[in-house]
XYZ file of C-alpha atoms in Angstrom:
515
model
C 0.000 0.000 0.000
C 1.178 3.956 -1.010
C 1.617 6.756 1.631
C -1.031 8.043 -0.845
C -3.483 5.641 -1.306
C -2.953 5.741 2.673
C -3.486 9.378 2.861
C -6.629 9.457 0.632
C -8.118 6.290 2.736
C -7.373 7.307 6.111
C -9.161 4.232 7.836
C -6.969 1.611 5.495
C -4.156 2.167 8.314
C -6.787 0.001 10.490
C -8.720 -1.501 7.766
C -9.505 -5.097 10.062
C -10.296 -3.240 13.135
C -12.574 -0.851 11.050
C -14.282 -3.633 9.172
C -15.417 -5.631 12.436
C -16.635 -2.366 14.337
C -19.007 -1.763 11.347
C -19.710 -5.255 10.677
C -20.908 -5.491 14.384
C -23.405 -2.491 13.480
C -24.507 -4.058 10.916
C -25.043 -7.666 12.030
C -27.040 -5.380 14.770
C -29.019 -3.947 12.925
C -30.046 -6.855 10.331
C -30.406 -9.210 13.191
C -33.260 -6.733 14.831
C -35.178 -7.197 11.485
C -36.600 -10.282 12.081
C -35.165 -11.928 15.622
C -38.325 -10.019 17.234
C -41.274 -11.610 14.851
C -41.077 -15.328 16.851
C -41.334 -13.289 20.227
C -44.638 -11.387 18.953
C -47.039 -14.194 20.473
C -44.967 -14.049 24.311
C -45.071 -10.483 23.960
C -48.700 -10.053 23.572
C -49.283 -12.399 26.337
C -47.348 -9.501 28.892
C -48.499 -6.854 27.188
C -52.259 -7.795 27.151
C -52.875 -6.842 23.381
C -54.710 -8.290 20.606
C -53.070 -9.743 17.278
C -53.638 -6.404 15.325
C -52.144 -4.497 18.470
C -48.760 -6.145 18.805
C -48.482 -6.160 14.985
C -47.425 -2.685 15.853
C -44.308 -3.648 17.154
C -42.765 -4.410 13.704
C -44.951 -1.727 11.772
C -43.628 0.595 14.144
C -40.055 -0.085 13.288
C -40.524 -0.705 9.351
C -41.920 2.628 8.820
C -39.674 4.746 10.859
C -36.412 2.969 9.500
C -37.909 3.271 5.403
C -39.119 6.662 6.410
C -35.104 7.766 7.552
C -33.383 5.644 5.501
C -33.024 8.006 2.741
C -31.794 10.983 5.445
C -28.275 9.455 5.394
C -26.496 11.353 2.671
C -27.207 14.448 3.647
C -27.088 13.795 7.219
C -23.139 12.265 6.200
C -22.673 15.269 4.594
C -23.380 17.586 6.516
C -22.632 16.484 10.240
C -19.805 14.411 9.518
C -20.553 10.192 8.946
C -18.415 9.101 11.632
C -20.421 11.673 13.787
C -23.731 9.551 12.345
C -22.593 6.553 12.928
C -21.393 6.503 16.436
C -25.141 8.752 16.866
C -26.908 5.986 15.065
C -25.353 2.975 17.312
C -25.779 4.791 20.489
C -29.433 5.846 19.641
C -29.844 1.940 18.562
C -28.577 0.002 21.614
C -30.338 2.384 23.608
C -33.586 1.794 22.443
C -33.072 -1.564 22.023
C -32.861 -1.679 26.075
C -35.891 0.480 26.539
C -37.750 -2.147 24.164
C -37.268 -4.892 26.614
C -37.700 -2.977 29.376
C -41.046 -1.743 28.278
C -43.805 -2.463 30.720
C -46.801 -1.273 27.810
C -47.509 -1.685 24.318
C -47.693 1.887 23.891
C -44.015 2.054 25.113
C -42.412 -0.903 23.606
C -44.196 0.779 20.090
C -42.336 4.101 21.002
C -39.344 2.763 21.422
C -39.210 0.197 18.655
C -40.142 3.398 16.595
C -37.024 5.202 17.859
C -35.038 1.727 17.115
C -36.288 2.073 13.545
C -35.210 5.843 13.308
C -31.829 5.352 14.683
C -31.127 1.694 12.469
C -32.109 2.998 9.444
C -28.635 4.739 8.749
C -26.881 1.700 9.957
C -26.572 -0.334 6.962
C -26.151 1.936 4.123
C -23.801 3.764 6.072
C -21.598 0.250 6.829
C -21.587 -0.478 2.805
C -19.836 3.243 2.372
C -17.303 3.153 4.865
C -16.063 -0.495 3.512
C -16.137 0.871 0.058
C -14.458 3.365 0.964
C -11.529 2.026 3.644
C -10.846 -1.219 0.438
C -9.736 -0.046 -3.050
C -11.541 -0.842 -5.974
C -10.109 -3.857 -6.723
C -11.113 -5.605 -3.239
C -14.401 -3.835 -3.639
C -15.898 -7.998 -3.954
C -14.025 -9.228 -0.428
C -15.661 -6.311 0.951
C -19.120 -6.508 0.183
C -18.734 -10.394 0.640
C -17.859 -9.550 4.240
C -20.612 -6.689 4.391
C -23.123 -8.959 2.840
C -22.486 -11.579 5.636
C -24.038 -9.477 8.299
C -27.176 -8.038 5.768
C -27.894 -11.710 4.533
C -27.074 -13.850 7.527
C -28.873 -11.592 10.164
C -32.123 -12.008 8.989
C -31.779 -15.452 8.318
C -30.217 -16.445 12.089
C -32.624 -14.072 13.692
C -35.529 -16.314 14.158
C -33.634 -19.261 14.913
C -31.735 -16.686 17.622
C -34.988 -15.193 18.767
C -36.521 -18.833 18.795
C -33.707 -19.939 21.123
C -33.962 -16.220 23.495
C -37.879 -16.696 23.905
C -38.034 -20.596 24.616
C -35.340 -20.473 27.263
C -34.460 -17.145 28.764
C -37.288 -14.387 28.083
C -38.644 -12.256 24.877
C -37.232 -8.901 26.138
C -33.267 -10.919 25.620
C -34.744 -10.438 21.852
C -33.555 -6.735 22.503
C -31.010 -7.083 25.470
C -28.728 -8.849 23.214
C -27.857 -5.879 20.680
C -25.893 -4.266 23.991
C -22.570 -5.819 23.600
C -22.535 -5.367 19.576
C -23.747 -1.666 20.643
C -20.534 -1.296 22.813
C -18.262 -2.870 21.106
C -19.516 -1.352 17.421
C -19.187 1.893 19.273
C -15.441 1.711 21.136
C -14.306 0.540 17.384
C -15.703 3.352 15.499
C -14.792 5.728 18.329
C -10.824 4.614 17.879
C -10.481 3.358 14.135
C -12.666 6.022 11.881
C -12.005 8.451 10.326
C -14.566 11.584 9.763
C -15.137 12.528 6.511
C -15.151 16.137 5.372
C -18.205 18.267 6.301
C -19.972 20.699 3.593
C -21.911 23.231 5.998
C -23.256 24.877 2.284
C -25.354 21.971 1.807
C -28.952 22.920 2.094
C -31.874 20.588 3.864
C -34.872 19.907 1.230
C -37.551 19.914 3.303
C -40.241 19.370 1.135
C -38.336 16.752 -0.826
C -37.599 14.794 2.632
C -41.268 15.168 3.636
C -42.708 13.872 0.201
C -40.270 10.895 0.474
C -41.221 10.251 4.037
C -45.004 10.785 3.144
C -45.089 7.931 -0.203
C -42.848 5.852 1.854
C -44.411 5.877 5.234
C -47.883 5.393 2.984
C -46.690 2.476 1.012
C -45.204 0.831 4.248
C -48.631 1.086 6.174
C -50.895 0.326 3.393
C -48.335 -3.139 2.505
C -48.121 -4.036 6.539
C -51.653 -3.738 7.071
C -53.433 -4.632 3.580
C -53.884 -8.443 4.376
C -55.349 -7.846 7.643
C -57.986 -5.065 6.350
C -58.535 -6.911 3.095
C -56.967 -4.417 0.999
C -58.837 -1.740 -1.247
C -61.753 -2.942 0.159
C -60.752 -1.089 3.336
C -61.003 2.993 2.778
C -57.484 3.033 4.866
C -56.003 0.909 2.711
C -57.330 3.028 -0.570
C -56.206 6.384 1.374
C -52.821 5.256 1.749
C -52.415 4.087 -1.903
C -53.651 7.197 -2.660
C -51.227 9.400 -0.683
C -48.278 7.281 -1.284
C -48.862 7.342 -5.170
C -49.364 11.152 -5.232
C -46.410 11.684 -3.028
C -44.340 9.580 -4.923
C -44.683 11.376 -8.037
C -44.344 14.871 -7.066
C -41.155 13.910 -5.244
C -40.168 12.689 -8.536
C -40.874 15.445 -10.525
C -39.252 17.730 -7.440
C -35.911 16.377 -7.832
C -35.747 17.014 -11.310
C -37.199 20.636 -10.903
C -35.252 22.022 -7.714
C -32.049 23.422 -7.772
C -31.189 21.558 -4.509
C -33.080 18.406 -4.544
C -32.915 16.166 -1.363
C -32.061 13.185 -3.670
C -29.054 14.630 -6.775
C -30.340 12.908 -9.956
C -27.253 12.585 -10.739
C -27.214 9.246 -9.314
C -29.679 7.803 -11.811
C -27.486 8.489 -14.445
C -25.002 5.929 -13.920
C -26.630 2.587 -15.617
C -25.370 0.208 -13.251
C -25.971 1.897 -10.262
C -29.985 1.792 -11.232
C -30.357 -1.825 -12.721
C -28.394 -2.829 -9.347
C -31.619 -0.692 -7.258
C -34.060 -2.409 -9.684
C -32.458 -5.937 -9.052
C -31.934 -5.702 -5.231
C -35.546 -4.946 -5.286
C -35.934 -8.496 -6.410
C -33.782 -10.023 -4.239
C -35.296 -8.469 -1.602
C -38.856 -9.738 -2.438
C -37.084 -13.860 -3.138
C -35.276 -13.123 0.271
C -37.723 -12.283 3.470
C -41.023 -13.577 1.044
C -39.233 -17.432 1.377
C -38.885 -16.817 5.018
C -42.436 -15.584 5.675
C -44.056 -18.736 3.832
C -41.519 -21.885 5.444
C -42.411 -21.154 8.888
C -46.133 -21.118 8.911
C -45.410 -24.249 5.994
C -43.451 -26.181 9.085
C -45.547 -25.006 11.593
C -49.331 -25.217 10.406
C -49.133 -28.179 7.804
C -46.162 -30.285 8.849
C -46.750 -29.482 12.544
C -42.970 -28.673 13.770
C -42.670 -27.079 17.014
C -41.019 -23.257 16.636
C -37.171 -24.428 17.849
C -37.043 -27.280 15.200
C -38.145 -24.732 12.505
C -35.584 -22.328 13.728
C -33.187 -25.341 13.611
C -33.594 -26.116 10.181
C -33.968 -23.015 7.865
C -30.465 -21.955 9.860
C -28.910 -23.965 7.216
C -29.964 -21.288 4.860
C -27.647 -19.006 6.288
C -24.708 -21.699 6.459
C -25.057 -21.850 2.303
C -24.962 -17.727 1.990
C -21.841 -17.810 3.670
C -19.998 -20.102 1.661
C -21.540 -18.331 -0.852
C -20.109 -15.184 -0.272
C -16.545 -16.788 1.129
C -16.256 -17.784 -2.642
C -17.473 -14.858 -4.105
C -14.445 -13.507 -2.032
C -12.222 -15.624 -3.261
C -13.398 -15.026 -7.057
C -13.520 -11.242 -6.758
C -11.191 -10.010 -9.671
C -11.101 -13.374 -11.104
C -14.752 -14.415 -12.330
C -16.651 -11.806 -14.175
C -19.473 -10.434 -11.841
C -22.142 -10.853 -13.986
C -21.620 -14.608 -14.464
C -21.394 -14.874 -10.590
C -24.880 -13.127 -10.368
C -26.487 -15.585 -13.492
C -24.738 -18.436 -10.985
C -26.727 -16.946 -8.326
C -29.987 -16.368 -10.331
C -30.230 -20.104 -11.337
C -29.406 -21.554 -7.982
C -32.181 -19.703 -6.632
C -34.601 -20.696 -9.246
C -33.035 -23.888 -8.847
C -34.374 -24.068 -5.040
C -37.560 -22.812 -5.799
C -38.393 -25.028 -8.168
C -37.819 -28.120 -6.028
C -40.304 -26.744 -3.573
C -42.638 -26.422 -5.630
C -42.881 -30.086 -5.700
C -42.901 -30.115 -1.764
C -45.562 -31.563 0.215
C -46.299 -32.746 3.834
C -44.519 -35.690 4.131
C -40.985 -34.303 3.293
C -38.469 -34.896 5.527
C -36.454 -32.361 7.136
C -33.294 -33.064 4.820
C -35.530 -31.821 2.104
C -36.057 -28.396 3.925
C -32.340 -27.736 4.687
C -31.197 -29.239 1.218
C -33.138 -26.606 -0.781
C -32.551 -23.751 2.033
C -28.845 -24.310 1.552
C -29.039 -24.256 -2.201
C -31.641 -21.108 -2.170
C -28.629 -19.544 0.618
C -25.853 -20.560 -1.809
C -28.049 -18.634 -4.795
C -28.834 -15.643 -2.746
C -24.833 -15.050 -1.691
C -23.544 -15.499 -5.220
C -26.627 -12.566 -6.267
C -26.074 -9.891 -3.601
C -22.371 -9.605 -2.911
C -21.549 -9.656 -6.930
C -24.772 -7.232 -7.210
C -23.286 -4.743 -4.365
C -20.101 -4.886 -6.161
C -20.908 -3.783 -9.358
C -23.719 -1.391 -8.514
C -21.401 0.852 -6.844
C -18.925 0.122 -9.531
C -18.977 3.014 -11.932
C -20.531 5.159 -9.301
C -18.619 8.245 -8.235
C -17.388 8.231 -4.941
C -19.163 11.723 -4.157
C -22.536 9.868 -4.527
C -21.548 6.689 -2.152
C -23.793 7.966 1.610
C -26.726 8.458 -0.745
C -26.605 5.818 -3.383
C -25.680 3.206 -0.304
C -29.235 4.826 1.534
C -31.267 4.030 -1.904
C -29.713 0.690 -2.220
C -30.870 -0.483 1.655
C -34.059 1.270 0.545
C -34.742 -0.720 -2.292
C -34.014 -3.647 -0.820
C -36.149 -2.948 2.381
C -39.347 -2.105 0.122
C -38.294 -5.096 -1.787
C -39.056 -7.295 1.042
C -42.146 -5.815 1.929
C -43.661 -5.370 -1.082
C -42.651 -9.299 -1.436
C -44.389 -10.658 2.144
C -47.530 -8.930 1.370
C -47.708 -10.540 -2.380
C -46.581 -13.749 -1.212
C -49.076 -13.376 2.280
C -51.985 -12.636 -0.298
C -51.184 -14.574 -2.740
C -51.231 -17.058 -0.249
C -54.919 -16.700 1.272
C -56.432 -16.296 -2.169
C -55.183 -19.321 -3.975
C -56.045 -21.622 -0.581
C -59.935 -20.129 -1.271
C -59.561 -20.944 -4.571
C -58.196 -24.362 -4.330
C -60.536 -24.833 -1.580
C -63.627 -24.310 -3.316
C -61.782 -26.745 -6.644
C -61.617 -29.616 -4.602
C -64.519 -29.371 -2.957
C -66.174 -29.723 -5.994
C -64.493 -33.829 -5.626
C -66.211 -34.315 -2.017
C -69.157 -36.534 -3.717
C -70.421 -39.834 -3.213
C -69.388 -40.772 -6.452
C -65.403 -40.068 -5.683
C -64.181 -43.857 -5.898
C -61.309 -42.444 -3.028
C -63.675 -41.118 -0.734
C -65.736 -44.208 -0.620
C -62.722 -46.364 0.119
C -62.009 -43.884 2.561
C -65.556 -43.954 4.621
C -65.733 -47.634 4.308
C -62.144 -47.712 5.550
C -63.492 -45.792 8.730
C -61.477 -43.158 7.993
C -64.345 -40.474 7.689
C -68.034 -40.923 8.877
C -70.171 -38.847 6.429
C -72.907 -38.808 8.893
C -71.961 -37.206 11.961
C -70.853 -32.954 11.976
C -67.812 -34.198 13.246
C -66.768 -36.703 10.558
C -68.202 -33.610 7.249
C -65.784 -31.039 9.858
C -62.533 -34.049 9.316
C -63.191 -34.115 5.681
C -63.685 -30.146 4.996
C -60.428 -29.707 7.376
C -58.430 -32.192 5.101
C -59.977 -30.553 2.320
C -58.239 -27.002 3.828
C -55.107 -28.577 4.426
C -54.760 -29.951 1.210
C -56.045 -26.639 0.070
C -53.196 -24.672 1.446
C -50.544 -26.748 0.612
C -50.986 -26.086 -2.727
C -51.588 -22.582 -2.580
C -47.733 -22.924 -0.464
C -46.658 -24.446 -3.908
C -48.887 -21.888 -5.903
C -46.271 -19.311 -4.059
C -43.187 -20.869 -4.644
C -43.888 -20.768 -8.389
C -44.517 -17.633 -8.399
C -41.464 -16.021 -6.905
C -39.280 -18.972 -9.243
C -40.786 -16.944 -12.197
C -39.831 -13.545 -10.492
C -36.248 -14.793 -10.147
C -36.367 -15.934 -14.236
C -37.657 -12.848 -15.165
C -34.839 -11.033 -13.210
C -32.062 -12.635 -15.806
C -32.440 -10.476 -18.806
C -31.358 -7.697 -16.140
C -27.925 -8.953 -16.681
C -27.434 -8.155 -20.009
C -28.041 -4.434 -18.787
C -24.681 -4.005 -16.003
C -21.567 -3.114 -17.746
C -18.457 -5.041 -15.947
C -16.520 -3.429 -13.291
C -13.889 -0.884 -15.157
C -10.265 -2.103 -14.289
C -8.634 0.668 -12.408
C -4.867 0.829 -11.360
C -4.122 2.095 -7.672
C -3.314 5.424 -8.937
C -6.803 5.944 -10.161
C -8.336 4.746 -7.142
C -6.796 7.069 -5.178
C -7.912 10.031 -7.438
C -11.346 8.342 -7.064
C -11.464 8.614 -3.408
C -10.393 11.625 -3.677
C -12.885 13.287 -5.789
């Protein structure tokens, strides 16, 4: 390494020590996203709330963190991001112990909405230091090591929260984050570097508050659509509405104003807006697989909560490997290619489970998780890679924000398709084999003089219509998988639209970081 690749990356002196204080933040922050949802059911039991009450809990969070998400850049830029960092963990681990210390829902819904505010910078703001503290050419180790902590948390976390809530107490879903606080917080403190300030730039507030406006909208109208039954709920229709109207006059804003809150620049750089468009995607395949398995296990194979935790942790296990080879690769194997890789393993999985059904055996589950991990790893760390490629470095706090954005409404927008999706297709292949409950079905006569049903008691027509349900909704699970295989084929063509990663000596790199 140069004295002036040194001097232009000040935190390269400490690069290791660097990487694990913000990797620490991260795995923080990505754990919190779903280690809390298996703790929902003991926390409504102290809390005395109904279901729709202690949904709260996570709505709270999602919509503050989407809603200050996109704050970063200019927040980096004009307070300093080691400054927001350090902030943003303190603010974090705090909350997090005034969530399990909360004695109400009202207060645990507070808090968990100041844990959303002060996480949503976490992430995006990780990703830009690492790109920053690596030169361009180990820009794929990095993000392999970054991607760890974004992919892996939310995998582990309801295996991790399983474990917490079954044999210590929910409120250890939150205690835990204080020693990656601390320790995320002592390594920034010593090993970062702040970044210069520009006191000239000027706060959009009407951008930000347009922004906030479609995305809270959007976030409230997708968390609470299934349980309201969508437009036919006038909340549901009010928040389409708002979010739609905000979202396009924020649009047009930042093309207008002199000083939008979001440059346009950034759009102009091809690979840095396929990569939005296709983390979108991988956010939807992602968290909408991990919404469906566990109710899958649960409901029609009738595992008990640990031994689901227990096996989709394999899932994890494959994204690592994943991303240990991408490592390894990085500079060697085009990106692209590592990303197709990716897109047909995942496909790959789905498509096996669409041929699942309730006698699988656990090997089945963990088999296809690992593959779907292994798929997932060789998509995102290439993806992050190359996104951020051609971008210029001036751009990195904001284009980082949009990319954990993207992702984040990816996953949303993904569990309420898949959720609905989910409910609709069970009425509809309810009501198709019903149509097969006759006297002349040649099975179901074998089956009643079997003594398996009794057709003439309530309780023998309430065995068959429950089979009939279950059968129902294993399909529909199927129905689901299908669909999201198709959404990862349709994602492929998006290849053809990233230019590969330019091939930059050290000297340029340092007049890139130094732009």
């Amino acid at each position: 390494m140069t004295a002036a690749t040194t001097a232009a990356n000040p935190e390269s002196a400490h690069r290791g020590l660097v990487t694990v204080s913000v990797m620490l933040a991260t795995i923080m922050q990505a754990l919190d996203t779903t280690i809390a949802n298996v703790a929902l059911p003991h926390m409504q039991g102290t809390m005395g709330a109904t279901q729709d009450q202690i949904a709260w809990v996570l709505t709270s969070y999602i919509v503050a963190a989407a809603i200050f998400m996109p704050l970063t850049g200019f927040l980096s830029a004009r307070w300093g991001r080691k400054r927001i960092f350090m902030w943003s963990v303190v603010g974090f681990t705090v909350a997090s112990m005034l969530c399990g210390a909360a004695q109400s829902l009202n207060q645990i819904v507070l808090f968990r909405l100041l844990q959303g505010i002060f996480g949503a910078s976490l992430v995006p703001l990780s990703q830009a230091v690492l790109l920053d503290t690596y030169p361009r050419e180990r820009h794929g180790a990095a993000m392999a090591m970054w991607g760890v902590g974004v992919m892996v948390g939310p995998i582990l976390g309801p295996s991790l929260g399983g474990w917490l809530t079954e044999y210590y107490n929910w409120r250890w879903v939150f205690y835990i984050n204080l020693p990656f606080g601390v320790l995320a917080w002592l390594g920034l403190a010593a090993f970062l570097r702040e970044t210069p300030i520009d006191r000239t730039r000027r706060f959009d507030l009407l951008g930000f508050a347009l922004l906030s406006l479609g995305i809270g909208a959007l976030q409230m109208m997708l968390d609470r659509g299934e349980s309201l039954d969508w437009f036919t709920n006038p909340e549901v229709v009010i928040e389409a509405m708002l979010s739609g109207l905000a979202l396009y006059l924020f649009i047009a804003h930042i093309f207008t104003h002199e000083h939008p809150f979001i440059e346009p620049g950034l759009f102009k750089d091809r690979n840095f807006s396929v990569g939005l468009l296709f983390i979108f995607i991988v956010g939807i395949i992602l968290l909408a697989t991990m919404a469906l398995l566990p109710p899958f296990m649960q409901n029609l194979m009738g595992y008990p909560v640990i031994d689901v935790g227990y096996l989709m942790a394999p899932r994890g296990v494959g994204t690592m490997f994943a991303m240990i080879a991408v490592g390894k690769l990085s500079g060697k194997v085009d990106v692209r290619h590592m990303i197709l890789l990716g897109l047909m393993l995942t496909s790959l999985s789905l498509w096996e489970m669409t041929n699942f059904n309730t006698d699988i055996d656990g090997w089945d589950i963990v088999r296809t998780g690992i593959t779907q991990g292994l798929g997932l790893g060789f998509i995102f760390v290439p993806l992050s890679t190359i996104t951020f490629a051609t971008l210029a470095p001036r751009y990195r706090n904001e284009g980082t924000a949009l990319f954990s954005l993207m992702r984040n409404l990816g996953s949303s927008i993904g569990i309420s398709v898949v959720i609905t999706y989910l409910a609709q297709r069970t009425q509809a292949n309810h009501a198709a084999f019903a149509d097969y409950i006759t006297p002349f079905n040649l099975a179901l006569r074998q089956a009643v003089e079997a003594g398996a049903y009794n057709l003439s008691t309530p309780q023998g027509l309430a065995a068959i219509n429950g089979e009939v349900t279950r059968q129902a909704a294993t399909l529909a699970y199927l129905q689901d998988f299908r669909l999201m295989m198709w959404i990862t084929v349709a994602a492929i063509p998006l290849i053809i639209l990233l230019r590969a990663s330019p091939k930059k000596s050290a000297v340029n790199d340092v007049h890139a970081a130094m732009e």
